[in-house]
PDB file of N, CA, C and O in Angstrom:
ATOM      1  N   UNK A 194      50.890   0.725  13.152  1.00 58.00           N
ATOM      2  CA  UNK A 194      52.298   0.806  13.498  1.00 58.00           C
ATOM      3  C   UNK A 194      53.041   1.611  12.426  1.00 58.00           C
ATOM      4  O   UNK A 194      52.652   1.646  11.278  1.00 58.00           O
ATOM      5  N   UNK A 195      54.121   2.206  12.813  1.00 57.00           N
ATOM      6  CA  UNK A 195      54.893   2.986  11.850  1.00 57.00           C
ATOM      7  C   UNK A 195      55.836   2.075  11.072  1.00 57.00           C
ATOM      8  O   UNK A 195      56.365   1.097  11.590  1.00 57.00           O
ATOM      9  N   UNK A 196      56.015   2.421   9.833  1.00 59.00           N
ATOM     10  CA  UNK A 196      56.938   1.658   8.997  1.00 59.00           C
ATOM     11  C   UNK A 196      58.338   2.227   9.153  1.00 59.00           C
ATOM     12  O   UNK A 196      58.500   3.380   9.564  1.00 59.00           O
ATOM     13  N   UNK A 197      59.355   1.470   8.828  1.00 58.00           N
ATOM     14  CA  UNK A 197      60.735   1.969   8.968  1.00 58.00           C
ATOM     15  C   UNK A 197      61.012   3.214   8.128  1.00 58.00           C
ATOM     16  O   UNK A 197      61.861   4.006   8.473  1.00 58.00           O
ATOM     17  N   UNK A 198      60.260   3.391   7.017  1.00 58.00           N
ATOM     18  CA  UNK A 198      60.490   4.570   6.179  1.00 58.00           C
ATOM     19  C   UNK A 198      60.048   5.855   6.874  1.00 58.00           C
ATOM     20  O   UNK A 198      60.546   6.922   6.597  1.00 58.00           O
ATOM     21  N   UNK A 199      59.071   5.765   7.772  1.00 65.00           N
ATOM     22  CA  UNK A 199      58.549   6.960   8.431  1.00 65.00           C
ATOM     23  C   UNK A 199      59.428   7.418   9.590  1.00 65.00           C
ATOM     24  O   UNK A 199      59.438   8.578   9.936  1.00 65.00           O
ATOM     25  N   UNK A 200      60.145   6.524  10.190  1.00 85.00           N
ATOM     26  CA  UNK A 200      60.906   6.858  11.379  1.00 85.00           C
ATOM     27  C   UNK A 200      61.977   7.933  11.152  1.00 85.00           C
ATOM     28  O   UNK A 200      62.035   8.890  11.913  1.00 85.00           O
ATOM     29  N   UNK A 201      62.818   7.841  10.124  1.00 87.00           N
ATOM     30  CA  UNK A 201      63.805   8.916   9.917  1.00 87.00           C
ATOM     31  C   UNK A 201      63.159  10.261   9.603  1.00 87.00           C
ATOM     32  O   UNK A 201      63.639  11.298  10.040  1.00 87.00           O
ATOM     33  N   UNK A 202      62.043  10.251   8.879  1.00 86.00           N
ATOM     34  CA  UNK A 202      61.357  11.509   8.566  1.00 86.00           C
ATOM     35  C   UNK A 202      60.801  12.135   9.837  1.00 86.00           C
ATOM     36  O   UNK A 202      60.891  13.350  10.028  1.00 86.00           O
ATOM     37  N   UNK A 203      60.241  11.320  10.696  1.00 87.00           N
ATOM     38  CA  UNK A 203      59.696  11.831  11.953  1.00 87.00           C
ATOM     39  C   UNK A 203      60.815  12.390  12.825  1.00 87.00           C
ATOM     40  O   UNK A 203      60.671  13.436  13.445  1.00 87.00           O
ATOM     41  N   UNK A 204      61.962  11.694  12.833  1.00 89.00           N
ATOM     42  CA  UNK A 204      63.104  12.176  13.610  1.00 89.00           C
ATOM     43  C   UNK A 204      63.617  13.497  13.050  1.00 89.00           C
ATOM     44  O   UNK A 204      63.980  14.402  13.790  1.00 89.00           O
ATOM     45  N   UNK A 205      63.618  13.602  11.723  1.00 94.00           N
ATOM     46  CA  UNK A 205      64.072  14.829  11.087  1.00 94.00           C
ATOM     47  C   UNK A 205      63.166  16.005  11.463  1.00 94.00           C
ATOM     48  O   UNK A 205      63.629  17.107  11.692  1.00 94.00           O
ATOM     49  N   UNK A 206      61.866  15.754  11.518  1.00 93.00           N
ATOM     50  CA  UNK A 206      60.928  16.811  11.901  1.00 93.00           C
ATOM     51  C   UNK A 206      61.206  17.271  13.330  1.00 93.00           C
ATOM     52  O   UNK A 206      61.217  18.468  13.622  1.00 93.00           O
ATOM     53  N   UNK A 207      61.455  16.318  14.225  1.00 94.00           N
ATOM     54  CA  UNK A 207      61.776  16.679  15.610  1.00 94.00           C
ATOM     55  C   UNK A 207      63.060  17.497  15.684  1.00 94.00           C
ATOM     56  O   UNK A 207      63.130  18.490  16.409  1.00 94.00           O
ATOM     57  N   UNK A 208      64.074  17.085  14.949  1.00 95.00           N
ATOM     58  CA  UNK A 208      65.344  17.819  14.976  1.00 95.00           C
ATOM     59  C   UNK A 208      65.188  19.210  14.391  1.00 95.00           C
ATOM     60  O   UNK A 208      65.750  20.181  14.912  1.00 95.00           O
ATOM     61  N   UNK A 209      64.409  19.323  13.325  1.00 95.00           N
ATOM     62  CA  UNK A 209      64.168  20.626  12.727  1.00 95.00           C
ATOM     63  C   UNK A 209      63.408  21.537  13.679  1.00 95.00           C
ATOM     64  O   UNK A 209      63.738  22.717  13.831  1.00 95.00           O
ATOM     65  N   UNK A 210      62.410  20.989  14.345  1.00 95.00           N
ATOM     66  CA  UNK A 210      61.648  21.764  15.328  1.00 95.00           C
ATOM     67  C   UNK A 210      62.545  22.207  16.478  1.00 95.00           C
ATOM     68  O   UNK A 210      62.492  23.365  16.904  1.00 95.00           O
ATOM     69  N   UNK A 211      63.368  21.307  16.966  1.00 96.00           N
ATOM     70  CA  UNK A 211      64.279  21.643  18.058  1.00 96.00           C
ATOM     71  C   UNK A 211      65.275  22.713  17.636  1.00 96.00           C
ATOM     72  O   UNK A 211      65.562  23.646  18.402  1.00 96.00           O
ATOM     73  N   UNK A 212      65.781  22.621  16.418  1.00 96.00           N
ATOM     74  CA  UNK A 212      66.731  23.620  15.929  1.00 96.00           C
ATOM     75  C   UNK A 212      66.077  24.996  15.829  1.00 96.00           C
ATOM     76  O   UNK A 212      66.678  26.009  16.210  1.00 96.00           O
ATOM     77  N   UNK A 213      64.845  25.049  15.316  1.00 96.00           N
ATOM     78  CA  UNK A 213      64.143  26.329  15.225  1.00 96.00           C
ATOM     79  C   UNK A 213      63.892  26.917  16.607  1.00 96.00           C
ATOM     80  O   UNK A 213      64.020  28.131  16.811  1.00 96.00           O
ATOM     81  N   UNK A 214      63.537  26.078  17.566  1.00 96.00           N
ATOM     82  CA  UNK A 214      63.327  26.577  18.926  1.00 96.00           C
ATOM     83  C   UNK A 214      64.640  27.053  19.536  1.00 96.00           C
ATOM     84  O   UNK A 214      64.661  28.063  20.239  1.00 96.00           O
ATOM     85  N   UNK A 215      65.725  26.317  19.280  1.00 97.00           N
ATOM     86  CA  UNK A 215      67.047  26.663  19.814  1.00 97.00           C
ATOM     87  C   UNK A 215      67.469  28.064  19.360  1.00 97.00           C
ATOM     88  O   UNK A 215      68.106  28.808  20.090  1.00 97.00           O
ATOM     89  N   UNK A 216      67.116  28.418  18.148  1.00 97.00           N
ATOM     90  CA  UNK A 216      67.472  29.727  17.596  1.00 97.00           C
ATOM     91  C   UNK A 216      66.370  30.750  17.858  1.00 97.00           C
ATOM     92  O   UNK A 216      66.648  31.897  18.191  1.00 97.00           O
ATOM     93  N   UNK A 217      65.136  30.332  17.725  1.00 97.00           N
ATOM     94  CA  UNK A 217      64.009  31.261  17.781  1.00 97.00           C
ATOM     95  C   UNK A 217      63.728  31.832  19.150  1.00 97.00           C
ATOM     96  O   UNK A 217      63.415  33.018  19.273  1.00 97.00           O
ATOM     97  N   UNK A 218      63.819  31.018  20.179  1.00 97.00           N
ATOM     98  CA  UNK A 218      63.494  31.494  21.530  1.00 97.00           C
ATOM     99  C   UNK A 218      64.462  32.590  21.981  1.00 97.00           C
ATOM    100  O   UNK A 218      64.019  33.664  22.403  1.00 97.00           O
ATOM    101  N   UNK A 219      65.783  32.400  21.892  1.00 98.00           N
ATOM    102  CA  UNK A 219      66.680  33.502  22.265  1.00 98.00           C
ATOM    103  C   UNK A 219      66.524  34.726  21.367  1.00 98.00           C
ATOM    104  O   UNK A 219      66.639  35.863  21.831  1.00 98.00           O
ATOM    105  N   UNK A 220      66.243  34.505  20.079  1.00 98.00           N
ATOM    106  CA  UNK A 220      66.038  35.627  19.167  1.00 98.00           C
ATOM    107  C   UNK A 220      64.827  36.456  19.593  1.00 98.00           C
ATOM    108  O   UNK A 220      64.900  37.691  19.646  1.00 98.00           O
ATOM    109  N   UNK A 221      63.732  35.795  19.906  1.00 98.00           N
ATOM    110  CA  UNK A 221      62.529  36.523  20.328  1.00 98.00           C
ATOM    111  C   UNK A 221      62.746  37.234  21.659  1.00 98.00           C
ATOM    112  O   UNK A 221      62.262  38.348  21.852  1.00 98.00           O
ATOM    113  N   UNK A 222      63.488  36.612  22.572  1.00 98.00           N
ATOM    114  CA  UNK A 222      63.789  37.266  23.835  1.00 98.00           C
ATOM    115  C   UNK A 222      64.652  38.512  23.602  1.00 98.00           C
ATOM    116  O   UNK A 222      64.406  39.568  24.191  1.00 98.00           O
ATOM    117  N   UNK A 223      65.636  38.402  22.733  1.00 98.00           N
ATOM    118  CA  UNK A 223      66.484  39.552  22.421  1.00 98.00           C
ATOM    119  C   UNK A 223      65.701  40.656  21.746  1.00 98.00           C
ATOM    120  O   UNK A 223      65.913  41.842  22.035  1.00 98.00           O
ATOM    121  N   UNK A 224      64.798  40.299  20.877  1.00 98.00           N
ATOM    122  CA  UNK A 224      63.948  41.286  20.226  1.00 98.00           C
ATOM    123  C   UNK A 224      63.055  41.993  21.237  1.00 98.00           C
ATOM    124  O   UNK A 224      62.881  43.216  21.191  1.00 98.00           O
ATOM    125  N   UNK A 225      62.511  41.236  22.177  1.00 98.00           N
ATOM    126  CA  UNK A 225      61.693  41.809  23.246  1.00 98.00           C
ATOM    127  C   UNK A 225      62.502  42.809  24.083  1.00 98.00           C
ATOM    128  O   UNK A 225      62.054  43.923  24.350  1.00 98.00           O
ATOM    129  N   UNK A 226      63.701  42.412  24.476  1.00 98.00           N
ATOM    130  CA  UNK A 226      64.559  43.308  25.253  1.00 98.00           C
ATOM    131  C   UNK A 226      64.929  44.558  24.445  1.00 98.00           C
ATOM    132  O   UNK A 226      64.976  45.657  24.997  1.00 98.00           O
ATOM    133  N   UNK A 227      65.200  44.402  23.162  1.00 97.00           N
ATOM    134  CA  UNK A 227      65.519  45.533  22.302  1.00 97.00           C
ATOM    135  C   UNK A 227      64.358  46.519  22.252  1.00 97.00           C
ATOM    136  O   UNK A 227      64.556  47.730  22.370  1.00 97.00           O
ATOM    137  N   UNK A 228      63.157  46.010  22.085  1.00 97.00           N
ATOM    138  CA  UNK A 228      61.982  46.890  22.027  1.00 97.00           C
ATOM    139  C   UNK A 228      61.815  47.637  23.339  1.00 97.00           C
ATOM    140  O   UNK A 228      61.529  48.843  23.340  1.00 97.00           O
ATOM    141  N   UNK A 229      62.012  46.970  24.452  1.00 97.00           N
ATOM    142  CA  UNK A 229      61.906  47.652  25.751  1.00 97.00           C
ATOM    143  C   UNK A 229      62.945  48.770  25.869  1.00 97.00           C
ATOM    144  O   UNK A 229      62.635  49.861  26.362  1.00 97.00           O
ATOM    145  N   UNK A 230      64.157  48.527  25.433  1.00 97.00           N
ATOM    146  CA  UNK A 230      65.204  49.553  25.526  1.00 97.00           C
ATOM    147  C   UNK A 230      64.977  50.702  24.558  1.00 97.00           C
ATOM    148  O   UNK A 230      65.263  51.846  24.895  1.00 97.00           O
ATOM    149  N   UNK A 231      64.450  50.416  23.378  1.00 96.00           N
ATOM    150  CA  UNK A 231      64.144  51.482  22.419  1.00 96.00           C
ATOM    151  C   UNK A 231      63.034  52.358  22.974  1.00 96.00           C
ATOM    152  O   UNK A 231      63.083  53.589  22.847  1.00 96.00           O
ATOM    153  N   UNK A 232      62.042  51.765  23.607  1.00 95.00           N
ATOM    154  CA  UNK A 232      60.960  52.540  24.207  1.00 95.00           C
ATOM    155  C   UNK A 232      61.505  53.450  25.302  1.00 95.00           C
ATOM    156  O   UNK A 232      61.149  54.629  25.382  1.00 95.00           O
ATOM    157  N   UNK A 233      62.390  52.927  26.146  1.00 95.00           N
ATOM    158  CA  UNK A 233      62.997  53.764  27.194  1.00 95.00           C
ATOM    159  C   UNK A 233      63.835  54.877  26.594  1.00 95.00           C
ATOM    160  O   UNK A 233      63.839  55.994  27.096  1.00 95.00           O
ATOM    161  N   UNK A 234      64.567  54.574  25.527  1.00 96.00           N
ATOM    162  CA  UNK A 234      65.464  55.544  24.941  1.00 96.00           C
ATOM    163  C   UNK A 234      64.701  56.687  24.247  1.00 96.00           C
ATOM    164  O   UNK A 234      65.061  57.850  24.404  1.00 96.00           O
ATOM    165  N   UNK A 235      63.671  56.363  23.515  1.00 94.00           N
ATOM    166  CA  UNK A 235      62.992  57.368  22.712  1.00 94.00           C
ATOM    167  C   UNK A 235      61.669  57.852  23.298  1.00 94.00           C
ATOM    168  O   UNK A 235      61.237  58.959  22.957  1.00 94.00           O
ATOM    169  N   UNK A 236      61.032  57.056  24.117  1.00 87.00           N
ATOM    170  CA  UNK A 236      59.684  57.438  24.494  1.00 87.00           C
ATOM    171  C   UNK A 236      59.447  57.659  25.953  1.00 87.00           C
ATOM    172  O   UNK A 236      58.693  58.537  26.343  1.00 87.00           O
ATOM    173  N   UNK A 237      60.039  56.869  26.734  1.00 69.00           N
ATOM    174  CA  UNK A 237      59.683  57.184  28.047  1.00 69.00           C
ATOM    175  C   UNK A 237      59.780  56.289  29.151  1.00 69.00           C
ATOM    176  O   UNK A 237      59.461  56.466  30.216  1.00 69.00           O
TER     177      UNK A 237
END
């Protein structure tokens, strides 16, 4: 069983992971779209 000391740390890890996904997923999508537009603009 988990001890009470582990519960806040585990929750913090979940919140940190969620925050990174909240920022990272749109950032990666925007980067993908940027690369596609740069390719159209300069290459073809």
